[in-house]
């Protein structure tokens, strides 16, 4: 905000230059540096890396426990575990709760992301192969970039758009070269696209919340709301837990702690530091990371197409970090 000039008469002339009573001329002020994006600190980069790796592991975990848990009960189980684990850290430090209209965006991303997204994705992965799922879910970063430009006024940086398209091409190479054929019907494809859309809208809704609440608190609020929405699946969860083998139950606990409690918190922390569009572009690294984890954990050897696609994704994400000259 510009400052107001001081009131009072303005002198018509000052002392002559060179006079012993002349006031010293003010030193010239350097021109202000052009405003630019805030540099990302090392903790922000670390948060992005943790998020990408843990979210990639979630695809492997969902595939592993899918035969034992239905989509709704798996979502409720993950959120229940995450609510307890993250609550142990958040509740002792919680001093104030959101008030009034502050709840509306939290309710929105709690229902859409933690509830609806997870149920839709779990259901889609029962019908879609991994390559098709990765391709469809990764429509999300493009949706985020467009909405961030329009709603959050982040604009449409040239390199963000170029890098996003290149990275999306890498995901397409991974999916199309996976050697698998989709067994999904139209409902499965629509569920995956629904999950991508819900996640994209949730990123935009969550961004302003992180200006008022720490990342862990904002995440925990959303997890609690998502878990409440999934309570109708509680009877199903109890029955499936009783019948599930121990590895499947441990897998559900893993999904609740790592890809949910930890990864969503590191995501929220990174989102508080980085533009939504640029941060979303980093999720193009998830499919390639998923291939690597599947190789190490499930013994699935990546194809040459998977390796090439992963490199293209890395190049695309690198391009999104470039600054216009």
Tab-separated table of C-alpha atoms in Angstrom:
chain	number	residue	atom	x	y	z
A	1	UNK	CA	0.000	0.000	0.000
A	2	UNK	CA	1.453	3.417	-0.959
A	3	UNK	CA	2.219	5.747	1.927
A	4	UNK	CA	0.468	9.146	2.129
A	5	UNK	CA	2.601	12.295	1.774
A	6	UNK	CA	3.069	14.302	4.990
A	7	UNK	CA	0.764	17.285	5.393
A	8	UNK	CA	2.039	20.864	5.461
A	9	UNK	CA	3.462	23.407	3.052
A	10	UNK	CA	6.030	22.269	0.570
A	11	UNK	CA	9.127	24.529	0.483
A	12	UNK	CA	9.571	26.243	-2.872
A	13	UNK	CA	13.322	25.810	-2.869
A	14	UNK	CA	16.020	24.399	-0.673
A	15	UNK	CA	19.485	25.778	0.071
A	16	UNK	CA	21.714	26.296	-2.932
A	17	UNK	CA	23.842	23.375	-3.897
A	18	UNK	CA	27.284	23.822	-2.451
A	19	UNK	CA	26.082	26.059	0.365
A	20	UNK	CA	27.444	25.156	3.805
A	21	UNK	CA	23.843	24.856	4.961
A	22	UNK	CA	22.806	22.597	2.112
A	23	UNK	CA	21.327	19.300	3.201
A	24	UNK	CA	23.237	16.275	1.883
A	25	UNK	CA	21.635	14.806	-1.190
A	26	UNK	CA	19.922	11.498	-0.440
A	27	UNK	CA	21.778	8.467	-1.705
A	28	UNK	CA	20.185	6.967	-4.782
A	29	UNK	CA	18.057	3.981	-3.895
A	30	UNK	CA	18.725	0.784	-5.831
A	31	UNK	CA	15.908	-0.313	-8.061
A	32	UNK	CA	13.806	-3.027	-6.392
A	33	UNK	CA	14.494	-6.509	-7.649
A	34	UNK	CA	11.700	-7.942	-9.752
A	35	UNK	CA	9.346	-10.085	-7.760
A	36	UNK	CA	9.640	-13.758	-8.474
A	37	UNK	CA	8.602	-17.106	-7.057
A	38	UNK	CA	9.870	-17.855	-3.582
A	39	UNK	CA	12.817	-20.244	-3.753
A	40	UNK	CA	12.026	-23.749	-2.627
A	41	UNK	CA	13.996	-24.751	0.444
A	42	UNK	CA	15.538	-28.145	0.999
A	43	UNK	CA	12.733	-29.252	3.314
A	44	UNK	CA	10.221	-28.518	0.551
A	45	UNK	CA	12.175	-30.648	-1.916
A	46	UNK	CA	12.465	-33.449	0.653
A	47	UNK	CA	8.702	-33.299	1.244
A	48	UNK	CA	8.061	-33.675	-2.497
A	49	UNK	CA	10.385	-36.703	-2.710
A	50	UNK	CA	8.745	-38.417	0.275
A	51	UNK	CA	5.279	-37.779	-1.161
A	52	UNK	CA	6.121	-39.164	-4.611
A	53	UNK	CA	7.745	-42.334	-3.256
A	54	UNK	CA	5.008	-43.099	-0.732
A	55	UNK	CA	2.151	-42.362	-3.136
A	56	UNK	CA	3.826	-44.618	-5.702
A	57	UNK	CA	4.018	-47.376	-3.104
A	58	UNK	CA	0.275	-46.983	-2.523
A	59	UNK	CA	-0.476	-48.315	-6.029
A	60	UNK	CA	1.502	-51.444	-5.195
A	61	UNK	CA	-0.148	-51.720	-1.773
A	62	UNK	CA	-3.670	-51.354	-3.143
A	63	UNK	CA	-2.998	-54.076	-5.710
A	64	UNK	CA	-1.616	-56.346	-3.001
A	65	UNK	CA	-4.524	-56.023	-0.555
A	66	UNK	CA	-7.285	-55.510	-3.117
A	67	UNK	CA	-8.437	-59.134	-3.140
A	68	UNK	CA	-9.092	-58.979	0.617
A	69	UNK	CA	-10.790	-55.589	0.950
A	70	UNK	CA	-13.572	-53.880	-0.981
A	71	UNK	CA	-13.061	-50.237	-2.055
A	72	UNK	CA	-15.115	-48.645	0.740
A	73	UNK	CA	-13.765	-50.749	3.588
A	74	UNK	CA	-10.181	-50.303	2.372
A	75	UNK	CA	-10.668	-46.531	2.389
A	76	UNK	CA	-12.166	-46.550	5.888
A	77	UNK	CA	-9.384	-48.796	7.188
A	78	UNK	CA	-6.660	-46.557	5.750
A	79	UNK	CA	-8.251	-43.402	7.114
A	80	UNK	CA	-8.884	-44.911	10.558
A	81	UNK	CA	-5.239	-45.923	10.904
A	82	UNK	CA	-4.072	-42.547	9.597
A	83	UNK	CA	-6.402	-40.640	11.927
A	84	UNK	CA	-4.985	-42.412	14.991
A	85	UNK	CA	-1.321	-42.140	13.970
A	86	UNK	CA	-1.439	-38.513	12.860
A	87	UNK	CA	-3.748	-37.601	15.740
A	88	UNK	CA	-1.035	-38.625	18.208
A	89	UNK	CA	1.123	-35.851	16.790
A	90	UNK	CA	-1.539	-33.226	16.095
A	91	UNK	CA	-3.871	-33.349	19.092
A	92	UNK	CA	-1.273	-32.491	21.808
A	93	UNK	CA	-0.321	-29.337	19.857
A	94	UNK	CA	-3.844	-28.389	18.802
A	95	UNK	CA	-4.798	-25.052	20.361
A	96	UNK	CA	-7.576	-23.765	18.124
A	97	UNK	CA	-10.097	-25.332	15.777
A	98	UNK	CA	-11.387	-23.860	12.524
A	99	UNK	CA	-14.366	-21.599	13.069
A	100	UNK	CA	-17.352	-20.700	10.954
A	101	UNK	CA	-16.599	-20.506	7.258
A	102	UNK	CA	-13.074	-21.849	7.797
A	103	UNK	CA	-14.666	-25.307	7.918
A	104	UNK	CA	-16.109	-25.151	4.398
A	105	UNK	CA	-12.920	-25.778	2.381
A	106	UNK	CA	-11.785	-28.383	4.927
A	107	UNK	CA	-15.089	-30.208	4.625
A	108	UNK	CA	-14.794	-30.003	0.841
A	109	UNK	CA	-11.369	-31.608	0.467
A	110	UNK	CA	-12.057	-34.020	3.326
A	111	UNK	CA	-15.097	-35.391	1.506
A	112	UNK	CA	-13.680	-35.211	-2.025
A	113	UNK	CA	-10.057	-36.217	-1.529
A	114	UNK	CA	-9.823	-38.399	1.542
A	115	UNK	CA	-13.236	-39.946	1.029
A	116	UNK	CA	-14.368	-39.853	-2.590
A	117	UNK	CA	-10.968	-40.013	-4.296
A	118	UNK	CA	-9.829	-43.077	-2.361
A	119	UNK	CA	-13.080	-44.992	-2.843
A	120	UNK	CA	-13.113	-44.209	-6.564
A	121	UNK	CA	-9.448	-45.129	-7.028
A	122	UNK	CA	-9.779	-48.383	-5.087
A	123	UNK	CA	-12.811	-49.334	-7.169
A	124	UNK	CA	-11.078	-48.399	-10.422
A	125	UNK	CA	-8.015	-50.495	-9.589
A	126	UNK	CA	-10.268	-53.534	-9.321
A	127	UNK	CA	-11.104	-53.019	-13.006
A	128	UNK	CA	-8.106	-51.309	-14.596
A	129	UNK	CA	-4.581	-52.539	-15.175
A	130	UNK	CA	-1.733	-50.530	-13.657
A	131	UNK	CA	-0.697	-48.787	-16.888
A	132	UNK	CA	-4.171	-47.521	-17.699
A	133	UNK	CA	-4.720	-46.405	-14.101
A	134	UNK	CA	-1.474	-44.423	-14.118
A	135	UNK	CA	-2.360	-42.740	-17.386
A	136	UNK	CA	-5.866	-41.749	-16.302
A	137	UNK	CA	-4.961	-40.590	-12.792
A	138	UNK	CA	-2.209	-38.413	-14.205
A	139	UNK	CA	-4.739	-36.233	-15.930
A	140	UNK	CA	-4.820	-34.679	-12.451
A	141	UNK	CA	-1.727	-32.414	-12.743
A	142	UNK	CA	-3.020	-30.825	-15.942
A	143	UNK	CA	-6.380	-30.144	-14.278
A	144	UNK	CA	-4.584	-28.649	-11.267
A	145	UNK	CA	-2.426	-26.414	-13.474
A	146	UNK	CA	-5.477	-25.089	-15.331
A	147	UNK	CA	-7.529	-24.481	-12.176
A	148	UNK	CA	-4.559	-22.965	-10.326
A	149	UNK	CA	-4.069	-20.531	-13.182
A	150	UNK	CA	-7.733	-19.509	-13.178
A	151	UNK	CA	-8.781	-19.739	-9.514
A	152	UNK	CA	-5.536	-19.153	-7.587
A	153	UNK	CA	-4.280	-16.600	-10.156
A	154	UNK	CA	-0.989	-18.475	-10.564
A	155	UNK	CA	-1.084	-17.815	-14.288
A	156	UNK	CA	-0.004	-20.143	-17.056
A	157	UNK	CA	3.799	-20.116	-17.169
A	158	UNK	CA	5.061	-21.358	-20.514
A	159	UNK	CA	7.477	-23.897	-19.071
A	160	UNK	CA	4.846	-25.275	-16.718
A	161	UNK	CA	2.583	-26.055	-19.662
A	162	UNK	CA	5.415	-27.449	-21.797
A	163	UNK	CA	6.801	-29.568	-18.965
A	164	UNK	CA	3.367	-30.891	-18.046
A	165	UNK	CA	2.703	-32.024	-21.605
A	166	UNK	CA	6.132	-33.681	-21.863
A	167	UNK	CA	5.658	-35.477	-18.525
A	168	UNK	CA	2.152	-36.573	-19.536
A	169	UNK	CA	3.700	-38.019	-22.683
A	170	UNK	CA	6.062	-40.022	-20.497
A	171	UNK	CA	3.138	-41.438	-18.552
A	172	UNK	CA	1.474	-42.368	-21.839
A	173	UNK	CA	4.621	-44.230	-22.931
A	174	UNK	CA	4.640	-46.160	-19.636
A	175	UNK	CA	0.968	-47.060	-19.979
A	176	UNK	CA	0.955	-47.943	-23.658
A	177	UNK	CA	4.191	-49.901	-23.455
A	178	UNK	CA	3.371	-51.843	-20.297
A	179	UNK	CA	2.472	-54.950	-22.257
A	180	UNK	CA	-0.835	-55.209	-20.422
A	181	UNK	CA	-4.346	-54.906	-21.778
A	182	UNK	CA	-7.105	-53.166	-19.895
A	183	UNK	CA	-9.910	-55.383	-18.670
A	184	UNK	CA	-11.930	-52.430	-17.491
A	185	UNK	CA	-15.354	-51.467	-18.693
A	186	UNK	CA	-16.541	-47.912	-19.147
A	187	UNK	CA	-17.424	-47.660	-15.444
A	188	UNK	CA	-13.834	-48.352	-14.435
A	189	UNK	CA	-12.472	-45.663	-16.739
A	190	UNK	CA	-15.017	-43.145	-15.471
A	191	UNK	CA	-14.166	-43.966	-11.851
A	192	UNK	CA	-10.488	-43.317	-12.489
A	193	UNK	CA	-11.227	-40.010	-14.199
A	194	UNK	CA	-13.544	-39.101	-11.312
A	195	UNK	CA	-10.726	-39.788	-8.843
A	196	UNK	CA	-8.383	-37.544	-10.840
A	197	UNK	CA	-10.934	-34.726	-10.953
A	198	UNK	CA	-11.672	-34.958	-7.206
A	199	UNK	CA	-7.965	-34.815	-6.390
A	200	UNK	CA	-7.408	-31.811	-8.653
A	201	UNK	CA	-10.260	-29.794	-7.134
A	202	UNK	CA	-9.094	-30.741	-3.641
A	203	UNK	CA	-5.586	-29.380	-4.252
A	204	UNK	CA	-7.044	-26.000	-5.214
A	205	UNK	CA	-9.400	-25.982	-2.209
A	206	UNK	CA	-6.666	-27.003	0.234
A	207	UNK	CA	-4.114	-24.368	-0.814
A	208	UNK	CA	-5.753	-21.409	1.022
A	209	UNK	CA	-6.321	-23.520	4.156
A	210	UNK	CA	-2.560	-23.980	4.496
A	211	UNK	CA	-2.147	-20.239	4.992
A	212	UNK	CA	-4.036	-20.535	8.299
A	213	UNK	CA	-3.232	-24.023	9.603
A	214	UNK	CA	-0.062	-26.149	9.708
A	215	UNK	CA	0.195	-28.986	7.191
A	216	UNK	CA	-0.269	-31.764	9.754
A	217	UNK	CA	-3.400	-30.166	11.215
A	218	UNK	CA	-4.931	-29.464	7.806
A	219	UNK	CA	-4.282	-33.076	6.802
A	220	UNK	CA	-5.685	-34.522	10.015
A	221	UNK	CA	-8.872	-32.480	9.731
A	222	UNK	CA	-9.401	-33.839	6.210
A	223	UNK	CA	-8.654	-37.412	7.236
A	224	UNK	CA	-11.164	-37.229	10.080
A	225	UNK	CA	-13.876	-35.884	7.777
A	226	UNK	CA	-13.128	-38.540	5.164
A	227	UNK	CA	-13.279	-41.285	7.798
A	228	UNK	CA	-16.654	-40.030	9.053
A	229	UNK	CA	-17.983	-40.109	5.489
A	230	UNK	CA	-16.847	-43.736	5.158
A	231	UNK	CA	-18.447	-44.958	8.408
A	232	UNK	CA	-21.246	-46.731	6.455
A	233	UNK	CA	-18.526	-49.213	5.374
A	234	UNK	CA	-17.598	-50.079	8.977
A	235	UNK	CA	-19.587	-53.337	9.087
A	236	UNK	CA	-17.994	-54.450	5.842
A	237	UNK	CA	-14.543	-53.571	7.162
A	238	UNK	CA	-15.005	-55.608	10.341
A	239	UNK	CA	-16.148	-58.651	8.382
A	240	UNK	CA	-13.286	-58.396	5.888
A	241	UNK	CA	-10.689	-57.889	8.622
A	242	UNK	CA	-11.825	-61.122	10.248
A	243	UNK	CA	-11.418	-63.018	6.976
A	244	UNK	CA	-8.284	-61.282	5.658
A	245	UNK	CA	-4.866	-62.957	5.922
A	246	UNK	CA	-2.297	-61.263	8.132
A	247	UNK	CA	-0.205	-59.848	5.227
A	248	UNK	CA	-3.292	-58.113	3.820
A	249	UNK	CA	-4.085	-56.574	7.214
A	250	UNK	CA	-0.507	-55.393	7.597
A	251	UNK	CA	-0.731	-53.952	4.106
A	252	UNK	CA	-3.810	-51.969	5.104
A	253	UNK	CA	-1.945	-50.618	8.158
A	254	UNK	CA	0.978	-49.654	5.916
A	255	UNK	CA	-1.368	-47.779	3.566
A	256	UNK	CA	-2.836	-45.898	6.521
A	257	UNK	CA	0.494	-44.835	8.028
A	258	UNK	CA	2.767	-44.131	5.082
A	259	UNK	CA	0.890	-43.164	1.882
A	260	UNK	CA	-1.911	-41.539	3.920
A	261	UNK	CA	-0.786	-40.042	7.261
A	262	UNK	CA	2.780	-39.239	6.213
A	263	UNK	CA	2.504	-38.606	2.468
A	264	UNK	CA	-0.567	-36.380	2.611
A	265	UNK	CA	1.126	-34.330	5.334
A	266	UNK	CA	4.351	-33.918	3.357
A	267	UNK	CA	2.218	-33.008	0.334
A	268	UNK	CA	0.381	-30.334	2.330
A	269	UNK	CA	3.687	-28.981	3.629
A	270	UNK	CA	5.097	-28.777	0.106
A	271	UNK	CA	1.862	-27.170	-1.129
A	272	UNK	CA	2.286	-24.433	1.478
A	273	UNK	CA	5.640	-23.565	-0.133
A	274	UNK	CA	5.135	-24.216	-3.854
A	275	UNK	CA	2.595	-23.068	-6.430
A	276	UNK	CA	-0.139	-25.673	-6.829
A	277	UNK	CA	0.427	-26.079	-10.570
A	278	UNK	CA	4.157	-26.650	-10.260
A	279	UNK	CA	3.780	-29.019	-7.324
A	280	UNK	CA	1.115	-31.080	-9.084
A	281	UNK	CA	3.475	-31.567	-12.028
A	282	UNK	CA	5.837	-33.513	-9.748
A	283	UNK	CA	3.234	-36.277	-9.431
A	284	UNK	CA	4.116	-37.271	-12.989
A	285	UNK	CA	7.030	-39.022	-11.273
A	286	UNK	CA	4.636	-41.404	-9.498
A	287	UNK	CA	4.051	-43.924	-12.355
A	288	UNK	CA	7.765	-44.377	-13.009
A	289	UNK	CA	8.445	-44.732	-9.293
A	290	UNK	CA	5.623	-47.268	-9.062
A	291	UNK	CA	7.310	-49.396	-11.744
A	292	UNK	CA	10.563	-49.352	-9.761
A	293	UNK	CA	8.840	-50.317	-6.500
A	294	UNK	CA	6.889	-53.079	-8.254
A	295	UNK	CA	10.180	-54.370	-9.623
A	296	UNK	CA	11.786	-54.457	-6.160
A	297	UNK	CA	8.771	-55.662	-4.128
A	298	UNK	CA	6.680	-57.744	-6.514
A	299	UNK	CA	9.440	-58.863	-8.856
A	300	UNK	CA	7.825	-57.194	-11.873
A	301	UNK	CA	10.636	-56.393	-14.307
A	302	UNK	CA	10.102	-53.031	-16.001
A	303	UNK	CA	9.914	-52.983	-19.780
A	304	UNK	CA	12.120	-50.766	-21.907
A	305	UNK	CA	9.025	-48.637	-22.488
A	306	UNK	CA	8.631	-48.194	-18.747
A	307	UNK	CA	12.224	-47.030	-18.402
A	308	UNK	CA	11.966	-44.652	-21.367
A	309	UNK	CA	8.669	-43.269	-20.058
A	310	UNK	CA	10.183	-42.712	-16.618
A	311	UNK	CA	13.056	-40.709	-18.127
A	312	UNK	CA	10.590	-38.601	-20.138
A	313	UNK	CA	8.645	-37.896	-16.936
A	314	UNK	CA	11.844	-36.714	-15.237
A	315	UNK	CA	12.629	-34.412	-18.153
A	316	UNK	CA	9.091	-32.995	-18.106
A	317	UNK	CA	9.164	-32.274	-14.376
A	318	UNK	CA	12.565	-30.619	-14.843
A	319	UNK	CA	11.090	-28.364	-17.523
A	320	UNK	CA	8.319	-27.215	-15.164
A	321	UNK	CA	11.003	-25.834	-12.835
A	322	UNK	CA	12.466	-23.541	-15.520
A	323	UNK	CA	11.796	-19.830	-15.258
A	324	UNK	CA	10.805	-17.629	-18.169
A	325	UNK	CA	13.603	-15.215	-19.084
